mmCIF file with all atom_site columns, N, CA and C in Angstrom:
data_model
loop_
_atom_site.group_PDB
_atom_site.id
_atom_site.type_symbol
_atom_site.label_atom_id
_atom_site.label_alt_id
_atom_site.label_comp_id
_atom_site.label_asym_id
_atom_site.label_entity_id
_atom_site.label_seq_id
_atom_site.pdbx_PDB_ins_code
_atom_site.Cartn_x
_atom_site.Cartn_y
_atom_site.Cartn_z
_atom_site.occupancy
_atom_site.B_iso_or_equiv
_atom_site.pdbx_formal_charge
_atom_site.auth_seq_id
_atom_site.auth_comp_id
_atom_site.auth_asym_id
_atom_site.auth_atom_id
_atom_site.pdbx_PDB_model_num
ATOM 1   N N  . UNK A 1 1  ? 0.837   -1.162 0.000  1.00 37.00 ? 296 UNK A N  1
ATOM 2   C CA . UNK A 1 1  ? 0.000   0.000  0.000  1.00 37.00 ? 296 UNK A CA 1
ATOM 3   C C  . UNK A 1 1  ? 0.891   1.237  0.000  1.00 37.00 ? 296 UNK A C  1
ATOM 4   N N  . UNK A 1 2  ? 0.733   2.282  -0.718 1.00 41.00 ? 297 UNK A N  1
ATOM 5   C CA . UNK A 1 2  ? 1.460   3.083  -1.088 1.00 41.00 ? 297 UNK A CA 1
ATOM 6   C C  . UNK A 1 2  ? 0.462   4.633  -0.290 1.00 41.00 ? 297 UNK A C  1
ATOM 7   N N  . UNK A 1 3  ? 2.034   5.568  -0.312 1.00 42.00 ? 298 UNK A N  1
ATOM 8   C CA . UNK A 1 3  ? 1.607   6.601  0.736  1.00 42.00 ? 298 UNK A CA 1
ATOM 9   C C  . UNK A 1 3  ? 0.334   7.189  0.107  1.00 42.00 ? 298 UNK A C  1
ATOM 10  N N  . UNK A 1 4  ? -0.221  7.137  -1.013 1.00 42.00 ? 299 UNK A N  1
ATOM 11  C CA . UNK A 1 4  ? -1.594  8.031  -1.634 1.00 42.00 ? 299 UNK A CA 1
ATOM 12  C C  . UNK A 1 4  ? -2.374  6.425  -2.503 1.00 42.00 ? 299 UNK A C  1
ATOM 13  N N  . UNK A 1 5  ? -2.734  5.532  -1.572 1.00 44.00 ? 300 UNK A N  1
ATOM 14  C CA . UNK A 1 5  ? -3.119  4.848  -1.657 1.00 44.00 ? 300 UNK A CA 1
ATOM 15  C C  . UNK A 1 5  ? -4.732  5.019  -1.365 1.00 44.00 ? 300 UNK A C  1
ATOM 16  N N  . UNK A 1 6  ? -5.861  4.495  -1.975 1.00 51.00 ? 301 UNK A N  1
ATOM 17  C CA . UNK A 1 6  ? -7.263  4.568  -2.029 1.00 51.00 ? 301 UNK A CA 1
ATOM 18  C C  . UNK A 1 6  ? -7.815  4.080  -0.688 1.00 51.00 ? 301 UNK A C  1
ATOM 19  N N  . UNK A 1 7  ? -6.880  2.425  -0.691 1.00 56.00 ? 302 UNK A N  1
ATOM 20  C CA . UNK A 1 7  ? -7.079  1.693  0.333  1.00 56.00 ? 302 UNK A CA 1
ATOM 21  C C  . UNK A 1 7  ? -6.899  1.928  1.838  1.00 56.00 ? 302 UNK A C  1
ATOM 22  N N  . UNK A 1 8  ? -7.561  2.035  2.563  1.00 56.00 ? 303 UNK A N  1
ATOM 23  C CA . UNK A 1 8  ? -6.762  1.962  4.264  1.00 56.00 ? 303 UNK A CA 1
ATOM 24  C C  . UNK A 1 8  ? -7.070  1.138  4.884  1.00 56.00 ? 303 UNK A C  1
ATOM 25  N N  . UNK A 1 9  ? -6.218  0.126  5.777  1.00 63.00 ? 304 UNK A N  1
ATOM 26  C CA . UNK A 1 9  ? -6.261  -0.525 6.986  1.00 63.00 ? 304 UNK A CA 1
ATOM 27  C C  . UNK A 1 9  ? -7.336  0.056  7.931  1.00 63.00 ? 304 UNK A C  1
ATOM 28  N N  . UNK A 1 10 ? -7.375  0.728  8.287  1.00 68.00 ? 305 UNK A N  1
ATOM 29  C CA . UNK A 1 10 ? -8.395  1.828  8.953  1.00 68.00 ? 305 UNK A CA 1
ATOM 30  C C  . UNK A 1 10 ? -9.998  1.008  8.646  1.00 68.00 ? 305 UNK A C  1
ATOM 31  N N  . UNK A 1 11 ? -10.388 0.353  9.968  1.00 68.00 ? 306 UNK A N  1
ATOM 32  C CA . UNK A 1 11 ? -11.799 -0.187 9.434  1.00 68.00 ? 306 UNK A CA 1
ATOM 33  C C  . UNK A 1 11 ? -12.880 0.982  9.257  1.00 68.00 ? 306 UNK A C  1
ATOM 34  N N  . UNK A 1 12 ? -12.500 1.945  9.992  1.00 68.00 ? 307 UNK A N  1
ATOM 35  C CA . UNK A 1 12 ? -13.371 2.890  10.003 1.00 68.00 ? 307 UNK A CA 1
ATOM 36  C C  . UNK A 1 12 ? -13.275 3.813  8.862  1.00 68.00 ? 307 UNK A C  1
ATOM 37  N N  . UNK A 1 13 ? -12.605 3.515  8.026  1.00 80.00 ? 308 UNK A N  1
ATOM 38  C CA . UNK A 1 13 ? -12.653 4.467  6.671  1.00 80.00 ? 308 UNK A CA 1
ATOM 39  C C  . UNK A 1 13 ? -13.793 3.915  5.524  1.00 80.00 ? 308 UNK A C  1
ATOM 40  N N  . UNK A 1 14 ? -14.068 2.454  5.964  1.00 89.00 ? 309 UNK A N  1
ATOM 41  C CA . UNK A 1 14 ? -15.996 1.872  4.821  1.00 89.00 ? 309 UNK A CA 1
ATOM 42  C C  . UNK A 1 14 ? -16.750 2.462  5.233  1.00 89.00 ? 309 UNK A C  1
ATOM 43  N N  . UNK A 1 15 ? -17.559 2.177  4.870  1.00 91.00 ? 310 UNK A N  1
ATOM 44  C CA . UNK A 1 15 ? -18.932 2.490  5.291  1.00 91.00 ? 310 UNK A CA 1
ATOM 45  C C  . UNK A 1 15 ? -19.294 1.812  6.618  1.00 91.00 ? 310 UNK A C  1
ATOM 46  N N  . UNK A 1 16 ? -19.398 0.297  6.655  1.00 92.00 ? 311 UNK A N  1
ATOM 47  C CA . UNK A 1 16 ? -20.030 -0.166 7.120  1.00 92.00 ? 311 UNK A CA 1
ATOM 48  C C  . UNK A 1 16 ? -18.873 -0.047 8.463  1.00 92.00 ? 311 UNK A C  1
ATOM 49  N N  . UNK A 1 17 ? -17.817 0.479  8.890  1.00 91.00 ? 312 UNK A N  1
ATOM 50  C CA . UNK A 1 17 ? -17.136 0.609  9.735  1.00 91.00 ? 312 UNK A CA 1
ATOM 51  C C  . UNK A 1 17 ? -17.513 2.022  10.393 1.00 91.00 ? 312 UNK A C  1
ATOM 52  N N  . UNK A 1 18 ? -18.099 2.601  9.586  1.00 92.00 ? 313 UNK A N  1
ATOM 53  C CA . UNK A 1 18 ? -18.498 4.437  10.312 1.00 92.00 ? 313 UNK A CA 1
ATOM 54  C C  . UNK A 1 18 ? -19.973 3.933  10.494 1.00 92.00 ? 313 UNK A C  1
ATOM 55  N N  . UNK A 1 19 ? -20.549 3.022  10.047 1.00 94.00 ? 314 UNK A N  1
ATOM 56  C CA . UNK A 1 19 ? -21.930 2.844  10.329 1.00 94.00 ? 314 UNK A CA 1
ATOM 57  C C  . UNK A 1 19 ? -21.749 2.213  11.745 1.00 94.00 ? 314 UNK A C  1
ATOM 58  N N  . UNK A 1 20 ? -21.016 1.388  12.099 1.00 93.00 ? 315 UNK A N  1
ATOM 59  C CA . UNK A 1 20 ? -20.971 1.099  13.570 1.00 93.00 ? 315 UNK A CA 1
ATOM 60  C C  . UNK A 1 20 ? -20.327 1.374  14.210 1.00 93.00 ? 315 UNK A C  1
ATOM 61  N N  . UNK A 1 21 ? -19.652 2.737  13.966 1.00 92.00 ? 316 UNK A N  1
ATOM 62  C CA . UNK A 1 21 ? -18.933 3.461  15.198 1.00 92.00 ? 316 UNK A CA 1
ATOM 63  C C  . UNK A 1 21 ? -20.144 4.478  15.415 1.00 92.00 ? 316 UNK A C  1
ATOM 64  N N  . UNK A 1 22 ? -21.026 4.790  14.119 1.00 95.00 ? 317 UNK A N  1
ATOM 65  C CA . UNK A 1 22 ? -22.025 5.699  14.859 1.00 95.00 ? 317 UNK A CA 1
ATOM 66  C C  . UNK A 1 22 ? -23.198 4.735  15.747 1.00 95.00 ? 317 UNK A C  1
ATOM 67  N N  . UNK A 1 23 ? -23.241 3.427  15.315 1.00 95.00 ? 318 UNK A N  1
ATOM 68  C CA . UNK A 1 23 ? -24.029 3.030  16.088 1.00 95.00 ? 318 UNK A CA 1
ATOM 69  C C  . UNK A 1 23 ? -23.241 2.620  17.619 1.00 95.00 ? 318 UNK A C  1
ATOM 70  N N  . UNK A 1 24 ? -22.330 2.324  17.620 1.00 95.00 ? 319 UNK A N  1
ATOM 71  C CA . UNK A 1 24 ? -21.416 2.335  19.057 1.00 95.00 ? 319 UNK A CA 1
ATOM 72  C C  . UNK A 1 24 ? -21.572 4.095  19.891 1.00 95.00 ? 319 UNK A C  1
ATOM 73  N N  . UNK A 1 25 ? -21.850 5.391  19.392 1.00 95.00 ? 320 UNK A N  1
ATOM 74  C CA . UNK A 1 25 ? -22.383 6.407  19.572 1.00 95.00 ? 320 UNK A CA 1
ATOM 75  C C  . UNK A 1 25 ? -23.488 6.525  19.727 1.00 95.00 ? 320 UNK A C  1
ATOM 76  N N  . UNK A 1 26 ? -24.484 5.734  19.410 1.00 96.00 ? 321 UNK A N  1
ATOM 77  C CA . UNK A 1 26 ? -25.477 6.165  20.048 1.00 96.00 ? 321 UNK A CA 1
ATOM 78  C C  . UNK A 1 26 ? -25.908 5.064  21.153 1.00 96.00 ? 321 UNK A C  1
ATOM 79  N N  . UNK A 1 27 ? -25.292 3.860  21.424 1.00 96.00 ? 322 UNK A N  1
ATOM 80  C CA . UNK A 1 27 ? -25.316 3.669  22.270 1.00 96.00 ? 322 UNK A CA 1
ATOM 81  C C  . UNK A 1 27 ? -24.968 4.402  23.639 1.00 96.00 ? 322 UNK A C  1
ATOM 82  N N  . UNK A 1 28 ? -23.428 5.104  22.979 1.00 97.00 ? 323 UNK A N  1
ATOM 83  C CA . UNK A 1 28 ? -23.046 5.899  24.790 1.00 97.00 ? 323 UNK A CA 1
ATOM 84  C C  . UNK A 1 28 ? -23.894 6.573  24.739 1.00 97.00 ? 323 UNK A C  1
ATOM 85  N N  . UNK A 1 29 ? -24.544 7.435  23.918 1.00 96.00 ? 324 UNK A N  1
ATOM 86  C CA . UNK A 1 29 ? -25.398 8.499  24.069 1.00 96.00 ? 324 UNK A CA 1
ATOM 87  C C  . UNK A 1 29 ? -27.056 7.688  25.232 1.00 96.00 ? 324 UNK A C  1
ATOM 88  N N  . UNK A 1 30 ? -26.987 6.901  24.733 1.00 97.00 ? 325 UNK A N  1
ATOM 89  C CA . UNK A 1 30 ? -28.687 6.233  25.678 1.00 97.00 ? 325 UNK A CA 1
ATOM 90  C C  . UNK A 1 30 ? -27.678 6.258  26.977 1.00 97.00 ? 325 UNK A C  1
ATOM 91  N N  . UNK A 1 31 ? -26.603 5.704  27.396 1.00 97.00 ? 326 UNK A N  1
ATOM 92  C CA . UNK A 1 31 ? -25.893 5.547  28.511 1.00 97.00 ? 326 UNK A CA 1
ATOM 93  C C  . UNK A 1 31 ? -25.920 6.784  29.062 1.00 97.00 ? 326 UNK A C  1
ATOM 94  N N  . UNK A 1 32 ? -25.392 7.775  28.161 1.00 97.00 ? 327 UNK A N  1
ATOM 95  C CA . UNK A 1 32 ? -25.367 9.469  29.080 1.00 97.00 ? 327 UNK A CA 1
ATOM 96  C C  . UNK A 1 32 ? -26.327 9.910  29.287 1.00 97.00 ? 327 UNK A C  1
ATOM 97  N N  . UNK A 1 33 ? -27.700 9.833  28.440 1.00 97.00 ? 328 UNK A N  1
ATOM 98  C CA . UNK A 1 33 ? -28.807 10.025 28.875 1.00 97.00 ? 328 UNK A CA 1
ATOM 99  C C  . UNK A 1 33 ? -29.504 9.603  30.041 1.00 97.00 ? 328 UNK A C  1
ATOM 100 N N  . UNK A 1 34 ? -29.389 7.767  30.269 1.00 98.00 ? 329 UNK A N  1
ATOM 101 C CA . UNK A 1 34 ? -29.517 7.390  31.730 1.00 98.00 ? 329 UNK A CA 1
ATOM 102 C C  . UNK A 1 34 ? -29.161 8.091  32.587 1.00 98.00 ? 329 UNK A C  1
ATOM 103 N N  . UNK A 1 35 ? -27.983 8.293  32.318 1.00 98.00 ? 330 UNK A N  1
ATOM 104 C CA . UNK A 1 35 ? -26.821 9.002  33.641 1.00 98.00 ? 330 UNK A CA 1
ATOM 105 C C  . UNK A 1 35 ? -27.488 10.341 33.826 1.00 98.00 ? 330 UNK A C  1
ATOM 106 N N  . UNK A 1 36 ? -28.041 11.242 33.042 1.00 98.00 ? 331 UNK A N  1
ATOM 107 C CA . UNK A 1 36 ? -28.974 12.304 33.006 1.00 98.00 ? 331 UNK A CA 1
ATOM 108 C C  . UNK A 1 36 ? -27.725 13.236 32.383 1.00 98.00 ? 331 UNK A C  1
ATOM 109 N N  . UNK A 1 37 ? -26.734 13.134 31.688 1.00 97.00 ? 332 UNK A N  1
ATOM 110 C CA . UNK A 1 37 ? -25.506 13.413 31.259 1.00 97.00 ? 332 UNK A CA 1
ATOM 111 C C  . UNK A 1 37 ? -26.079 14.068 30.051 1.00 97.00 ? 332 UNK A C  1
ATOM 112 N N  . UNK A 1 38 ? -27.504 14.950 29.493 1.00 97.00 ? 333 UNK A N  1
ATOM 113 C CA . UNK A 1 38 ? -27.683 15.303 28.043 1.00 97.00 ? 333 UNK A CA 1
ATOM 114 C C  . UNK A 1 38 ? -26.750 16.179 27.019 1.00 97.00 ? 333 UNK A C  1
ATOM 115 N N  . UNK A 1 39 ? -25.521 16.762 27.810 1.00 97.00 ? 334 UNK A N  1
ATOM 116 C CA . UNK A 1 39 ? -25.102 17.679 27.107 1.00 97.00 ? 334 UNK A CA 1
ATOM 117 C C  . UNK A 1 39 ? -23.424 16.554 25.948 1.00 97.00 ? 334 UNK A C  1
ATOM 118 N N  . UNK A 1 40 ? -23.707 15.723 27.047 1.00 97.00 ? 335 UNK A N  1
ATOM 119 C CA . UNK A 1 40 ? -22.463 14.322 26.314 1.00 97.00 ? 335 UNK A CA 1
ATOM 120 C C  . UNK A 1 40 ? -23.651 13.497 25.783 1.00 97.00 ? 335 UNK A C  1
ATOM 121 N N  . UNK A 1 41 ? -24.569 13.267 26.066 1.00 97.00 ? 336 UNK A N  1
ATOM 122 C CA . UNK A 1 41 ? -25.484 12.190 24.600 1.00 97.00 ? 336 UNK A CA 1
ATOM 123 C C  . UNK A 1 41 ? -25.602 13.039 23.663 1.00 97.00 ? 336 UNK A C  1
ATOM 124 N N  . UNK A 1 42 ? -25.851 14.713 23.573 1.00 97.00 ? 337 UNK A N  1
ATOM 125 C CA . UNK A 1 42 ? -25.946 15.260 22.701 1.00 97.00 ? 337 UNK A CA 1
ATOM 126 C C  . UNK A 1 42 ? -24.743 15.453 21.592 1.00 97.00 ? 337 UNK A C  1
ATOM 127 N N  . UNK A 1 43 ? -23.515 15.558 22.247 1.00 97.00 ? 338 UNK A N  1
ATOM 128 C CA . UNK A 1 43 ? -22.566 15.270 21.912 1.00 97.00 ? 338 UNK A CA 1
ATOM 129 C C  . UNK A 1 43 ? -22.049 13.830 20.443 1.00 97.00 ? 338 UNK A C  1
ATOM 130 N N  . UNK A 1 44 ? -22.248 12.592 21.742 1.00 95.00 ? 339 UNK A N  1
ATOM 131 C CA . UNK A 1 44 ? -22.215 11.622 20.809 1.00 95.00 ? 339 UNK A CA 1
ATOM 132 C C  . UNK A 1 44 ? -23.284 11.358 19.857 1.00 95.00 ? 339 UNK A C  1
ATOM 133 N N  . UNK A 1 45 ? -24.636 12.238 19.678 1.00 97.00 ? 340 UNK A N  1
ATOM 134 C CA . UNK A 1 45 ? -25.171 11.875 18.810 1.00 97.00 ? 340 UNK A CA 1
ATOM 135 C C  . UNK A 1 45 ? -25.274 12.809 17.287 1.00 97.00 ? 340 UNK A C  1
ATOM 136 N N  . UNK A 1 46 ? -24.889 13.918 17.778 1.00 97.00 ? 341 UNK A N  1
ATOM 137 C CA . UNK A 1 46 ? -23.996 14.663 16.481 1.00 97.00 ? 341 UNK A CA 1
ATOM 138 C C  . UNK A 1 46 ? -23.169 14.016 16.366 1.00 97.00 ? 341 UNK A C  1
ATOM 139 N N  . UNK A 1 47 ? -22.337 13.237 16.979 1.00 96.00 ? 342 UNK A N  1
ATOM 140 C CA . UNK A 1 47 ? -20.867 12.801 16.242 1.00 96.00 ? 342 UNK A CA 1
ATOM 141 C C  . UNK A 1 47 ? -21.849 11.360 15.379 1.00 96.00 ? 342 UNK A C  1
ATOM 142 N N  . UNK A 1 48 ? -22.573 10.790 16.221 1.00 95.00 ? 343 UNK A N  1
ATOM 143 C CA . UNK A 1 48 ? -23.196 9.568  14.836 1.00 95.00 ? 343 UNK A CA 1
ATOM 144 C C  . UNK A 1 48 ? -23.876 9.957  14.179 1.00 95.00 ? 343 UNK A C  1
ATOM 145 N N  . UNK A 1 49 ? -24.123 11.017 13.624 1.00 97.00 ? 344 UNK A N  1
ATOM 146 C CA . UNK A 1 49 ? -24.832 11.699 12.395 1.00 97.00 ? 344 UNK A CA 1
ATOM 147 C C  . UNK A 1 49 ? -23.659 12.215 11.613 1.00 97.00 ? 344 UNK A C  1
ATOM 148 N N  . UNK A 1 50 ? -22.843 12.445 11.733 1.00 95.00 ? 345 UNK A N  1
ATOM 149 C CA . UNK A 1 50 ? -21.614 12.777 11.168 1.00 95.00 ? 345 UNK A CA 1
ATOM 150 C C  . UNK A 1 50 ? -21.059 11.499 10.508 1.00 95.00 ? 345 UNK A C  1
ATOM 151 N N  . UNK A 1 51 ? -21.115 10.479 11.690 1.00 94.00 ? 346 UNK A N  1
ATOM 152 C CA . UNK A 1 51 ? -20.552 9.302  11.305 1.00 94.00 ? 346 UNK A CA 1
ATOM 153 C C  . UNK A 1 51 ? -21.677 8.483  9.612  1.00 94.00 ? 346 UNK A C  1
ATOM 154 N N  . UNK A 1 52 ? -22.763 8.804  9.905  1.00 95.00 ? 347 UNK A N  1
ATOM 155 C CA . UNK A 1 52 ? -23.328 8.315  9.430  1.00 95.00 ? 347 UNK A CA 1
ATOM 156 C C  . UNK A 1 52 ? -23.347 8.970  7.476  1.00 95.00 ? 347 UNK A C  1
ATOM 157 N N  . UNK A 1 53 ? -23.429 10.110 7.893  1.00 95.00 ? 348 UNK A N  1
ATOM 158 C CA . UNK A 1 53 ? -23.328 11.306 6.740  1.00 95.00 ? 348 UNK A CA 1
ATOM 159 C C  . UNK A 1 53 ? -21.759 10.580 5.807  1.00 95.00 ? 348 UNK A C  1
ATOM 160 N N  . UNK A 1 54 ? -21.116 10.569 6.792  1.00 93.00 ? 349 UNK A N  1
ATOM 161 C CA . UNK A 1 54 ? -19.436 10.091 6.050  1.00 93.00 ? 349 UNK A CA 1
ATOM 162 C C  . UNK A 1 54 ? -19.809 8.212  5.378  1.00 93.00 ? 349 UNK A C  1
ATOM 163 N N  . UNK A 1 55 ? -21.034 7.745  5.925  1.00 93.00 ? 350 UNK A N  1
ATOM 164 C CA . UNK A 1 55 ? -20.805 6.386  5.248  1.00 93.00 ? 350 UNK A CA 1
ATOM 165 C C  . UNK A 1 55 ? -21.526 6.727  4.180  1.00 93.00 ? 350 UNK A C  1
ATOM 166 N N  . UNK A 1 56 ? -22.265 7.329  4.004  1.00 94.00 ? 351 UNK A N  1
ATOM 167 C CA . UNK A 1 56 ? -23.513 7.407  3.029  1.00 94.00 ? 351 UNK A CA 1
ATOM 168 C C  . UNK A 1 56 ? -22.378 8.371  1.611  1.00 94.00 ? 351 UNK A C  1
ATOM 169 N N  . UNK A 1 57 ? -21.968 9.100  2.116  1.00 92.00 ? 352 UNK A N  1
ATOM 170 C CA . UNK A 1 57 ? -20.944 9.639  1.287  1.00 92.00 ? 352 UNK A CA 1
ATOM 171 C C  . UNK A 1 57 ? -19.909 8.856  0.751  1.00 92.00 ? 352 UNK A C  1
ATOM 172 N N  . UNK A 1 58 ? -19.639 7.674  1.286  1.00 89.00 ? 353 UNK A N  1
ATOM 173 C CA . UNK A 1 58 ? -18.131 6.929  0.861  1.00 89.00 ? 353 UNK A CA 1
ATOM 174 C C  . UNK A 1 58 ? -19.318 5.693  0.198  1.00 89.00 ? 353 UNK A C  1
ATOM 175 N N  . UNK A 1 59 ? -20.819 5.448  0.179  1.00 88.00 ? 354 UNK A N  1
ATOM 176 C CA . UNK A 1 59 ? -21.130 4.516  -0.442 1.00 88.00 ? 354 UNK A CA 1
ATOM 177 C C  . UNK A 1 59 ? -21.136 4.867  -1.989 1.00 88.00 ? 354 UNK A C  1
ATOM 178 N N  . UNK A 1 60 ? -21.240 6.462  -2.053 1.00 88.00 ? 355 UNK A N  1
ATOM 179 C CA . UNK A 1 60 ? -21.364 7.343  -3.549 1.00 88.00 ? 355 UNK A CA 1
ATOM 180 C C  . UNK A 1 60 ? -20.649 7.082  -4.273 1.00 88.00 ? 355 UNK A C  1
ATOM 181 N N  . UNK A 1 61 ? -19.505 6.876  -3.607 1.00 79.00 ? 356 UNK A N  1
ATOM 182 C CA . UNK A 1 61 ? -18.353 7.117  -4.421 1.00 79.00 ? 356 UNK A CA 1
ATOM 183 C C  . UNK A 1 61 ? -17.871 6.194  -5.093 1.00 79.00 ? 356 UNK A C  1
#
């Protein structure tokens, strides 16, 4: 694999690897919510909409 290579080791660079780091995010997020923690579920659940936005974008391509 070369330095400007397409490919990455990186599971989280597919799709289906950002699809379950956002779903691993919204799990903590129900957790911080229990905890009554809304300003960190709010947190992780912009970050899995982000996550999610980036798979839907790398399925385009």
């Amino acid at each position: 694999m070369g330095l400007f290579s397409r490919k990455s080791s990186n599971p989280f660079d597919t799709p289906e690897g950002k699809r379950e780091a956002a779903a691993d995010a919204e799990r903590q997020a129900d957790g911080f919510r229990g905890k009554g923690d809304i300003a960190a579920a709010e947190v992780c659940e912009r970050w899995a909409e982000k996550a999610r936005s980036a798979a839907d974008e790398l399925d385009q391509r």
